[in-house]
CSV table of C-alpha atoms in Angstrom, one decimal:
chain,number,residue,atom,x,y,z
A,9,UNK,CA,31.4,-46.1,20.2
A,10,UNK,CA,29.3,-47.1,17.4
A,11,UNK,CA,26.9,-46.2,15.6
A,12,UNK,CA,23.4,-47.4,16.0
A,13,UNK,CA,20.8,-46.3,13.8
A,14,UNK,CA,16.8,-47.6,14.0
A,15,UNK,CA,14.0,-47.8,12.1
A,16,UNK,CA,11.4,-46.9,12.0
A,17,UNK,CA,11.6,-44.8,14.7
A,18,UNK,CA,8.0,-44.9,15.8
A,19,UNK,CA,5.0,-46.5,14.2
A,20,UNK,CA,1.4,-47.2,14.8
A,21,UNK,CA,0.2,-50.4,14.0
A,22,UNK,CA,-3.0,-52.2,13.8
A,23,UNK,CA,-4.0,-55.5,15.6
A,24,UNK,CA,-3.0,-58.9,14.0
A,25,UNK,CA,-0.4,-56.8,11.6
A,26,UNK,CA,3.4,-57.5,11.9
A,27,UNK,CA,6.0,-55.0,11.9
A,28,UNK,CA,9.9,-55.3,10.9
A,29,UNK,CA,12.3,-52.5,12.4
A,30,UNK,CA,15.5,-52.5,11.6
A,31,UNK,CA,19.0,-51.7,12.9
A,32,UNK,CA,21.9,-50.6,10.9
A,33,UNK,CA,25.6,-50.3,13.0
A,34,UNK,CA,28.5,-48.4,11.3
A,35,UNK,CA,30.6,-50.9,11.7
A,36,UNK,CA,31.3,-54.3,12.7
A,37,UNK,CA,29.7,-55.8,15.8
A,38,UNK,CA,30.3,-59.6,17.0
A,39,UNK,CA,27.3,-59.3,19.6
A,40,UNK,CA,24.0,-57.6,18.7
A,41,UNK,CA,20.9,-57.8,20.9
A,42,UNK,CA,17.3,-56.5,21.0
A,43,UNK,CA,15.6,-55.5,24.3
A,44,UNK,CA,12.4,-54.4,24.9
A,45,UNK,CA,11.2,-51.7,27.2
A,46,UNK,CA,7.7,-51.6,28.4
A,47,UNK,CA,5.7,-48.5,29.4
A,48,UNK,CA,7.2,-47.8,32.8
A,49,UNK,CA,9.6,-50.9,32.8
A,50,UNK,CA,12.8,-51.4,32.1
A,51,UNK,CA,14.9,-53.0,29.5
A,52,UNK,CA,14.0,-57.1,28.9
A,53,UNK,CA,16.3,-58.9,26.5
A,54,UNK,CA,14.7,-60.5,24.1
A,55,UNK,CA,17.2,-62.1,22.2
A,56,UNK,CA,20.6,-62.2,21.0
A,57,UNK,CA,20.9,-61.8,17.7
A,58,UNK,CA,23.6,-63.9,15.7
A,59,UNK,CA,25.0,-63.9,12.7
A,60,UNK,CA,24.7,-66.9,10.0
A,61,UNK,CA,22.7,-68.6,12.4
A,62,UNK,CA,19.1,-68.8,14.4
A,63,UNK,CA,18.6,-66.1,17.1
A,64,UNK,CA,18.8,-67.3,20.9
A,65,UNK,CA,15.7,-66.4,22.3
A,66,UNK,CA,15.2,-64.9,26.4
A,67,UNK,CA,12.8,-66.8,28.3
A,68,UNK,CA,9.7,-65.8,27.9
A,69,UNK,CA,10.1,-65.0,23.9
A,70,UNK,CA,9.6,-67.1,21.0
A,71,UNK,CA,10.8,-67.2,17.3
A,72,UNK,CA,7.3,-67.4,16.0
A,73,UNK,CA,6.6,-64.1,17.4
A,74,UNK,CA,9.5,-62.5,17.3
A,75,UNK,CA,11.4,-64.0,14.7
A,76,UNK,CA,15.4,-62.2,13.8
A,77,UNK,CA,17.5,-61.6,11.4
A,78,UNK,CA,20.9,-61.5,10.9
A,79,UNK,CA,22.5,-61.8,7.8
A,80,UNK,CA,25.9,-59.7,8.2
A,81,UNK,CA,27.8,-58.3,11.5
A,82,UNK,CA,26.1,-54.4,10.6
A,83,UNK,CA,22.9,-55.3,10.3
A,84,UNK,CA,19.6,-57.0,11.8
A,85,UNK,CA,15.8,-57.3,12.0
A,86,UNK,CA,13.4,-58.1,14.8
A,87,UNK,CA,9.5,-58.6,13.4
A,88,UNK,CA,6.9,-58.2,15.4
A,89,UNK,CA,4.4,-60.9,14.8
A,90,UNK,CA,0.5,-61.2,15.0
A,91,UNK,CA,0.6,-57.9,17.1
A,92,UNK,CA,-1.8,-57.3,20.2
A,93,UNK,CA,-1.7,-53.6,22.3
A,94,UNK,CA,0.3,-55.6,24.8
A,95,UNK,CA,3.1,-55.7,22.1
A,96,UNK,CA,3.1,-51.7,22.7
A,97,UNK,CA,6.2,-51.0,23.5
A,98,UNK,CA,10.2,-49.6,22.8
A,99,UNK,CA,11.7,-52.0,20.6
A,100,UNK,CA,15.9,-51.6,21.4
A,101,UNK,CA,19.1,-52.6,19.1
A,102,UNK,CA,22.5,-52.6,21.0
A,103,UNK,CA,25.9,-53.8,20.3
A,104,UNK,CA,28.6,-54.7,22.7
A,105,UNK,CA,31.4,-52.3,22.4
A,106,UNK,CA,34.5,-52.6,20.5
A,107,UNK,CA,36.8,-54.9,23.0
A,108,UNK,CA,33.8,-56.7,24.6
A,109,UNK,CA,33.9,-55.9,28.4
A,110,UNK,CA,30.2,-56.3,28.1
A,111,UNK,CA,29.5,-52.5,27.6
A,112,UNK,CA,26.3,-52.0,25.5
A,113,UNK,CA,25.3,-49.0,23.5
A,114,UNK,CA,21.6,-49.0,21.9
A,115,UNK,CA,20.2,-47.5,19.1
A,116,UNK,CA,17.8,-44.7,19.2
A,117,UNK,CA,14.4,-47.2,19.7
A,118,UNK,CA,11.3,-48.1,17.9
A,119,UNK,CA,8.4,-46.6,19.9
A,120,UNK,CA,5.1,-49.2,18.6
A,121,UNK,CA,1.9,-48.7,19.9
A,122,UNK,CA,-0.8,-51.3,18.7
A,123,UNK,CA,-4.3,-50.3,18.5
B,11,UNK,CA,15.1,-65.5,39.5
B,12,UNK,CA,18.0,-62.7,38.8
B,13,UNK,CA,17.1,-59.2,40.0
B,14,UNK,CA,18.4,-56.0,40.2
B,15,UNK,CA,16.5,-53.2,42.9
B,16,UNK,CA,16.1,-49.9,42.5
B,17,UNK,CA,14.1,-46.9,44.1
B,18,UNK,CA,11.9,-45.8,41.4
B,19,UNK,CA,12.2,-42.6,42.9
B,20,UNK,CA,11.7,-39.3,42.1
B,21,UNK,CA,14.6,-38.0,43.8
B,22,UNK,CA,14.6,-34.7,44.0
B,23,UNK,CA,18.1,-33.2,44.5
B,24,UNK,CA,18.7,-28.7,44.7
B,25,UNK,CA,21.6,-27.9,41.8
B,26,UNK,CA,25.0,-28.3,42.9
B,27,UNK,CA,24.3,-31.0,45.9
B,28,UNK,CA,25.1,-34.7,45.9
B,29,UNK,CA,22.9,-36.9,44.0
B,30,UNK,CA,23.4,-40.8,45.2
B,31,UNK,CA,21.6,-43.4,43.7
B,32,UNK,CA,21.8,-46.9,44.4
B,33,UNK,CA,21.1,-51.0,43.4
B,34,UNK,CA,21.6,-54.0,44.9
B,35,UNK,CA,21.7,-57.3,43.0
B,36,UNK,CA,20.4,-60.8,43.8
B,37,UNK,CA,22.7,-62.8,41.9
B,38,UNK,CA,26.0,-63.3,44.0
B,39,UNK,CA,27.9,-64.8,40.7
B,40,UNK,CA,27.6,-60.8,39.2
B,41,UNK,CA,31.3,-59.5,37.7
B,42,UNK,CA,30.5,-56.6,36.1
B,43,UNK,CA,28.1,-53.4,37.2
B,44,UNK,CA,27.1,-50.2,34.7
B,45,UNK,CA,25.2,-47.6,35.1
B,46,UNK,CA,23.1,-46.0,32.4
B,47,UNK,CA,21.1,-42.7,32.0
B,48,UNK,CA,18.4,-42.1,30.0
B,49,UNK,CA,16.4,-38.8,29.5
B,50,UNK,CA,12.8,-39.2,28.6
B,51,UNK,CA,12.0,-40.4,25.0
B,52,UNK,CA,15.6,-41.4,24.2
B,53,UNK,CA,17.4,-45.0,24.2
B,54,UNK,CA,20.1,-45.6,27.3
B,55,UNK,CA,23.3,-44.2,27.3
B,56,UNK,CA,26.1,-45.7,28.9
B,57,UNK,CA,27.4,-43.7,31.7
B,58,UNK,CA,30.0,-45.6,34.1
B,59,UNK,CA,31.4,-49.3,34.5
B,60,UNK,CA,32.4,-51.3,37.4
B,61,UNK,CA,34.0,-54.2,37.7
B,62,UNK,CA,36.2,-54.5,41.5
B,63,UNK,CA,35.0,-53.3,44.8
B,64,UNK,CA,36.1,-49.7,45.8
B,65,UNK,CA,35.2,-46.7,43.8
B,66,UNK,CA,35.4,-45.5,40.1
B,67,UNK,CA,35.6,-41.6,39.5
B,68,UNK,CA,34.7,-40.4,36.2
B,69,UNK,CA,34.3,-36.5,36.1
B,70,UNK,CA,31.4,-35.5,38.2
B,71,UNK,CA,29.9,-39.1,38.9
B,72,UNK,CA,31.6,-42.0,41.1
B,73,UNK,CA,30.4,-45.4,41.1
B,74,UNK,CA,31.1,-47.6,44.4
B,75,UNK,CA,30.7,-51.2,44.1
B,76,UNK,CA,30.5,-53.7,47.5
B,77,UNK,CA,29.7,-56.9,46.2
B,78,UNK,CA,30.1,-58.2,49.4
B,79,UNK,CA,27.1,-56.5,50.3
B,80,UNK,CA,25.6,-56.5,47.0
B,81,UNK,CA,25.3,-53.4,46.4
B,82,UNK,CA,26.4,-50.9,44.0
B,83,UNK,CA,26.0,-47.2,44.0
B,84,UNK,CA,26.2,-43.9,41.4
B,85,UNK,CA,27.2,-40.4,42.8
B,86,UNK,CA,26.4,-37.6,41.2
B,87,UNK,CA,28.7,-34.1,42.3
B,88,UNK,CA,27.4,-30.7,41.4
B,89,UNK,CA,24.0,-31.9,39.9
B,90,UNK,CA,22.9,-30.1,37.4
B,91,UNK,CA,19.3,-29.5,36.0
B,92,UNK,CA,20.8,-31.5,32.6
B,93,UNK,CA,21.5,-34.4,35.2
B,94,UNK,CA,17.8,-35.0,35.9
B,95,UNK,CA,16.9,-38.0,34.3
B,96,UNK,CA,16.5,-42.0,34.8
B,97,UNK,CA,19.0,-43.9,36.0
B,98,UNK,CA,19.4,-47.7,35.2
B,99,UNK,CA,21.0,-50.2,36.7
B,100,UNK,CA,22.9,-52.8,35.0
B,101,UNK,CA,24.4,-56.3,36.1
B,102,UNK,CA,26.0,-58.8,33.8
B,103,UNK,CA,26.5,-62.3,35.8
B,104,UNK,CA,29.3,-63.3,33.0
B,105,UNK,CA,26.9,-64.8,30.4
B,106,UNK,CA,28.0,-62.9,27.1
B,107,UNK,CA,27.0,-58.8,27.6
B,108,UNK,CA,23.8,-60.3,28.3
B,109,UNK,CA,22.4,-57.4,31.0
B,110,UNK,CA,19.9,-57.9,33.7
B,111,UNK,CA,18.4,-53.9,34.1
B,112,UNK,CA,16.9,-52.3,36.9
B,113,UNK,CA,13.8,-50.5,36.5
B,114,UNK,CA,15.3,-47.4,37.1
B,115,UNK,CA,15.4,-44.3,39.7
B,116,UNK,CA,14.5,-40.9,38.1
B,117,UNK,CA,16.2,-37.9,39.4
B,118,UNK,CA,15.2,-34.8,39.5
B,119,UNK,CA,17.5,-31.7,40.0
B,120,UNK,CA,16.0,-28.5,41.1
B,121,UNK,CA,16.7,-25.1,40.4
């Protein structure tokens, strides 16, 4: 499987601020996704990620808050816009597994809390 | 609306007995079925796959999928204190890897 590394791993962040975490795969993905994971939830896609082109967004989620990067098949952003505590959260990478069969792996999270 | 159910639990199983966790699914069109496990303060880790009825033994844990019934379950043999954990849920209706979770059931195995 591949590798998935995050960052930053956890941050505290201050009302109205935006924060940019990254994910960095070891090799290359076609499909890359971020979720998000609420206190006592489980995962929510936010969006799919794509390459060359505009992220497609999960009902629910906008670009102007969440706006994606993608600029090569190792690597992406997700920014956290205009943060409120509801934003507090586990931010999620995950790419679908070499051969598709739609098996995600994640990377190790972003725990944000907003204060 | 797509869901996926699942007990939130805890369930509370004595080492070395039978841990069975289940799901059911809302969304009839549903090809493929995983189960995930993640320990507290980590990210999900891909545990077993389903994609036909009947079961699917790998090692200690056996996943059984009816999608007649809509229904797909995890077995746990031997549980094991490392065992206790969350378990997810996870349904893909054929839309690209795009995964509809469940909230989870957390186990708890007992010395």
């Amino acid at each position: 499987s591949a590798v998935i590394s995050q960052k930053p791993s956890r941050d505290i962040c201050q009302r109205g601020t935006s924060l940019t975490i990254q994910c960095q795969v070891d090799s290359q993905v076609t499909m890359m996704f971020w979720y998000r994971q609420q206190p006592g939830q489980s995962l929510t896609l936010i969006a799919t990620a794509n390459q060359g082109s505009e992220a497609t967004y999960e009902s629910g989620f906008v670009i102007d808050k969440f706006p994606i990067s993608r600029p090569n098949l190792t690597f992406s952003t997700l920014t956290v816009s205009n943060m409120s505590p509801e934003d507090s959260s586990i931010y999620l990478c995950s790419v679908e597994a070499e051969g598709g069969a739609e098996k995600l792996f994640f990377g190790s999270g972003t725990q944000l809390s907003v204060l | 609306q797509k869901e996926v159910e699942q007990n939130s639990g805890p369930l509370s199983v004595p080492e070395g007995a039978i841990a069975s966790l289940n799901c059911t699914y809302s969304d009839r069109g549903s090809q493929s079925f995983f189960w995930y496990r993640q320990y507290s303060g980590k990210s999900p880790e891909l545990i077993m796959s389903i994609y036909s009825n009947g079961d699917k033994e790998d090692g200690r844990f056996t996943a059984q999928l009816n999608k007649a019934s809509q229904y797909v379950s995890l077995l746990i043999r031997d549980s094991q204190p490392s065992d206790s954990a969350t378990y997810l849920c996870a349904v893909n209706a054929g839309t690209a890897s795009k995964l509809t979770f469940g909230t989870g059931t957390r186990l708890q195995v007992t010395l």
